[in-house]
Amino acid sequence: MTIVNLISKLELTFFIDNLIGSALAALLSHILVHIGVGENIDKVIIGSIMCLVPGVAITNSIRDTMSGDFVSGLSRGAEAVFSAIAIALGVGIILNFYAKGVF
């Protein structure tokens, strides 16, 4: 989360912030498991990216939609979906390199 806060000071889009943050979280998780600090890489990655998951944004979008603010609800929902896609893409890129034996 600290890395994402530092990246957000560069004033990039939220998509790039989440993509880089999740990729770094997956990379650091792989390194920690490789040196013996953790046991299961999947659990370490899940624990490290949970703070990036847009749970509040999803909840607010559903609340806005149910209260009749359809434009606000859809825009918040779209932002939450794109954040989740960026997180999945960042982790997926690192796991793809991991599976191919690059690391």
C-alpha positions as protocol buffer text, in pm:
chain_id: "A"
residue {
  index: 1
  type: MET
  ca { x: 0 y: 0 z: 0 }
}
residue {
  index: 2
  type: THR
  ca { x: 289 y: 236 z: 71 }
}
residue {
  index: 3
  type: ILE
  ca { x: 426 y: 174 z: -277 }
}
residue {
  index: 4
  type: VAL
  ca { x: 88 y: 253 z: -433 }
}
residue {
  index: 5
  type: ASN
  ca { x: 73 y: 578 z: -234 }
}
residue {
  index: 6
  type: LEU
  ca { x: 419 y: 672 z: -363 }
}
residue {
  index: 7
  type: ILE
  ca { x: 321 y: 584 z: -720 }
}
residue {
  index: 8
  type: SER
  ca { x: 0 y: 787 z: -693 }
}
residue {
  index: 9
  type: LYS
  ca { x: 208 y: 1099 z: -625 }
}
residue {
  index: 10
  type: LEU
  ca { x: 330 y: 1071 z: -985 }
}
residue {
  index: 11
  type: GLU
  ca { x: -30 y: 1157 z: -1086 }
}
residue {
  index: 12
  type: LEU
  ca { x: -76 y: 862 z: -1320 }
}
residue {
  index: 13
  type: THR
  ca { x: -418 y: 707 z: -1374 }
}
residue {
  index: 14
  type: PHE
  ca { x: -565 y: 479 z: -1109 }
}
residue {
  index: 15
  type: PHE
  ca { x: -536 y: 190 z: -1354 }
}
residue {
  index: 16
  type: ILE
  ca { x: -158 y: 229 z: -1384 }
}
residue {
  index: 17
  type: ASP
  ca { x: -126 y: 281 z: -1006 }
}
residue {
  index: 18
  type: ASN
  ca { x: -306 y: -45 z: -932 }
}
residue {
  index: 19
  type: LEU
  ca { x: -126 y: -233 z: -1209 }
}
residue {
  index: 20
  type: ILE
  ca { x: 220 y: -135 z: -1087 }
}
residue {
  index: 21
  type: GLY
  ca { x: 125 y: -182 z: -721 }
}
residue {
  index: 22
  type: SER
  ca { x: -11 y: -531 z: -772 }
}
residue {
  index: 23
  type: ALA
  ca { x: 283 y: -631 z: -993 }
}
residue {
  index: 24
  type: LEU
  ca { x: 527 y: -514 z: -726 }
}
residue {
  index: 25
  type: ALA
  ca { x: 328 y: -693 z: -456 }
}
residue {
  index: 26
  type: ALA
  ca { x: 340 y: -1017 z: -655 }
}
residue {
  index: 27
  type: LEU
  ca { x: 710 y: -974 z: -731 }
}
residue {
  index: 28
  type: LEU
  ca { x: 799 y: -906 z: -367 }
}
residue {
  index: 29
  type: SER
  ca { x: 582 y: -1201 z: -261 }
}
residue {
  index: 30
  type: HIS
  ca { x: 772 y: -1427 z: -499 }
}
residue {
  index: 31
  type: ILE
  ca { x: 1104 y: -1302 z: -365 }
}
residue {
  index: 32
  type: LEU
  ca { x: 1000 y: -1354 z: -3 }
}
residue {
  index: 33
  type: VAL
  ca { x: 877 y: -1707 z: -70 }
}
residue {
  index: 34
  type: HIS
  ca { x: 1197 y: -1784 z: -264 }
}
residue {
  index: 35
  type: ILE
  ca { x: 1422 y: -1678 z: 25 }
}
residue {
  index: 36
  type: GLY
  ca { x: 1212 y: -1874 z: 273 }
}
residue {
  index: 37
  type: VAL
  ca { x: 1010 y: -1609 z: 456 }
}
residue {
  index: 38
  type: GLY
  ca { x: 677 y: -1748 z: 331 }
}
residue {
  index: 39
  type: GLU
  ca { x: 555 y: -2094 z: 237 }
}
residue {
  index: 40
  type: ASN
  ca { x: 277 y: -2060 z: -20 }
}
residue {
  index: 41
  type: ILE
  ca { x: 315 y: -1795 z: -288 }
}
residue {
  index: 42
  type: ASP
  ca { x: -60 y: -1786 z: -356 }
}
residue {
  index: 43
  type: LYS
  ca { x: -149 y: -1700 z: 3 }
}
residue {
  index: 44
  type: VAL
  ca { x: 124 y: -1439 z: 28 }
}
residue {
  index: 45
  type: ILE
  ca { x: 9 y: -1271 z: -295 }
}
residue {
  index: 46
  type: ILE
  ca { x: -356 y: -1275 z: -188 }
}
residue {
  index: 47
  type: GLY
  ca { x: -267 y: -1124 z: 147 }
}
residue {
  index: 48
  type: SER
  ca { x: -57 y: -852 z: -13 }
}
residue {
  index: 49
  type: ILE
  ca { x: -312 y: -741 z: -273 }
}
residue {
  index: 50
  type: MET
  ca { x: -617 y: -744 z: -45 }
}
residue {
  index: 51
  type: CYS
  ca { x: -558 y: -382 z: 50 }
}
residue {
  index: 52
  type: LEU
  ca { x: -580 y: -287 z: -319 }
}
residue {
  index: 53
  type: VAL
  ca { x: -919 y: -450 z: -379 }
}
residue {
  index: 54
  type: PRO
  ca { x: -1188 y: -182 z: -433 }
}
residue {
  index: 55
  type: GLY
  ca { x: -1444 y: -316 z: -187 }
}
residue {
  index: 56
  type: VAL
  ca { x: -1570 y: 21 z: -68 }
}
residue {
  index: 57
  type: ALA
  ca { x: -1608 y: 146 z: -425 }
}
residue {
  index: 58
  type: ILE
  ca { x: -1817 y: -159 z: -516 }
}
residue {
  index: 59
  type: THR
  ca { x: -2036 y: -111 z: -210 }
}
residue {
  index: 60
  type: ASN
  ca { x: -2084 y: 259 z: -283 }
}
residue {
  index: 61
  type: SER
  ca { x: -2173 y: 191 z: -645 }
}
residue {
  index: 62
  type: ILE
  ca { x: -2440 y: -60 z: -544 }
}
residue {
  index: 63
  type: ARG
  ca { x: -2575 y: 181 z: -282 }
}
residue {
  index: 64
  type: ASP
  ca { x: -2589 y: 467 z: -533 }
}
residue {
  index: 65
  type: THR
  ca { x: -2762 y: 252 z: -791 }
}
residue {
  index: 66
  type: MET
  ca { x: -3020 y: 129 z: -541 }
}
residue {
  index: 67
  type: SER
  ca { x: -3093 y: 484 z: -426 }
}
residue {
  index: 68
  type: GLY
  ca { x: -3163 y: 596 z: -782 }
}
residue {
  index: 69
  type: ASP
  ca { x: -2835 y: 765 z: -873 }
}
residue {
  index: 70
  type: PHE
  ca { x: -2774 y: 550 z: -1179 }
}
residue {
  index: 71
  type: VAL
  ca { x: -2500 y: 761 z: -1338 }
}
residue {
  index: 72
  type: SER
  ca { x: -2300 y: 782 z: -1016 }
}
residue {
  index: 73
  type: GLY
  ca { x: -2352 y: 413 z: -944 }
}
residue {
  index: 74
  type: LEU
  ca { x: -2245 y: 304 z: -1289 }
}
residue {
  index: 75
  type: SER
  ca { x: -1940 y: 529 z: -1292 }
}
residue {
  index: 76
  type: ARG
  ca { x: -1824 y: 407 z: -950 }
}
residue {
  index: 77
  type: GLY
  ca { x: -1892 y: 50 z: -1052 }
}
residue {
  index: 78
  type: ALA
  ca { x: -1694 y: 90 z: -1373 }
}
residue {
  index: 79
  type: GLU
  ca { x: -1404 y: 240 z: -1178 }
}
residue {
  index: 80
  type: ALA
  ca { x: -1412 y: -52 z: -935 }
}
residue {
  index: 81
  type: VAL
  ca { x: -1418 y: -304 z: -1219 }
}
residue {
  index: 82
  type: PHE
  ca { x: -1125 y: -137 z: -1393 }
}
residue {
  index: 83
  type: SER
  ca { x: -931 y: -132 z: -1065 }
}
residue {
  index: 84
  type: ALA
  ca { x: -994 y: -504 z: -1020 }
}
residue {
  index: 85
  type: ILE
  ca { x: -884 y: -570 z: -1379 }
}
residue {
  index: 86
  type: ALA
  ca { x: -562 y: -374 z: -1321 }
}
residue {
  index: 87
  type: ILE
  ca { x: -488 y: -571 z: -1004 }
}
residue {
  index: 88
  type: ALA
  ca { x: -551 y: -903 z: -1180 }
}
residue {
  index: 89
  type: LEU
  ca { x: -340 y: -797 z: -1478 }
}
residue {
  index: 90
  type: GLY
  ca { x: -47 y: -690 z: -1262 }
}
residue {
  index: 91
  type: VAL
  ca { x: -44 y: -1016 z: -1067 }
}
residue {
  index: 92
  type: GLY
  ca { x: -103 y: -1215 z: -1385 }
}
residue {
  index: 93
  type: ILE
  ca { x: 199 y: -1066 z: -1558 }
}
residue {
  index: 94
  type: ILE
  ca { x: 428 y: -1160 z: -1269 }
}
residue {
  index: 95
  type: LEU
  ca { x: 279 y: -1510 z: -1235 }
}
residue {
  index: 96
  type: ASN
  ca { x: 323 y: -1562 z: -1609 }
}
residue {
  index: 97
  type: PHE
  ca { x: 695 y: -1487 z: -1574 }
}
residue {
  index: 98
  type: TYR
  ca { x: 704 y: -1713 z: -1266 }
}
residue {
  index: 99
  type: ALA
  ca { x: 543 y: -2001 z: -1456 }
}
residue {
  index: 100
  type: LYS
  ca { x: 787 y: -1966 z: -1746 }
}
residue {
  index: 101
  type: GLY
  ca { x: 1083 y: -1978 z: -1507 }
}
residue {
  index: 102
  type: VAL
  ca { x: 1209 y: -1627 z: -1575 }
}
residue {
  index: 103
  type: PHE
  ca { x: 1255 y: -1559 z: -1205 }
}
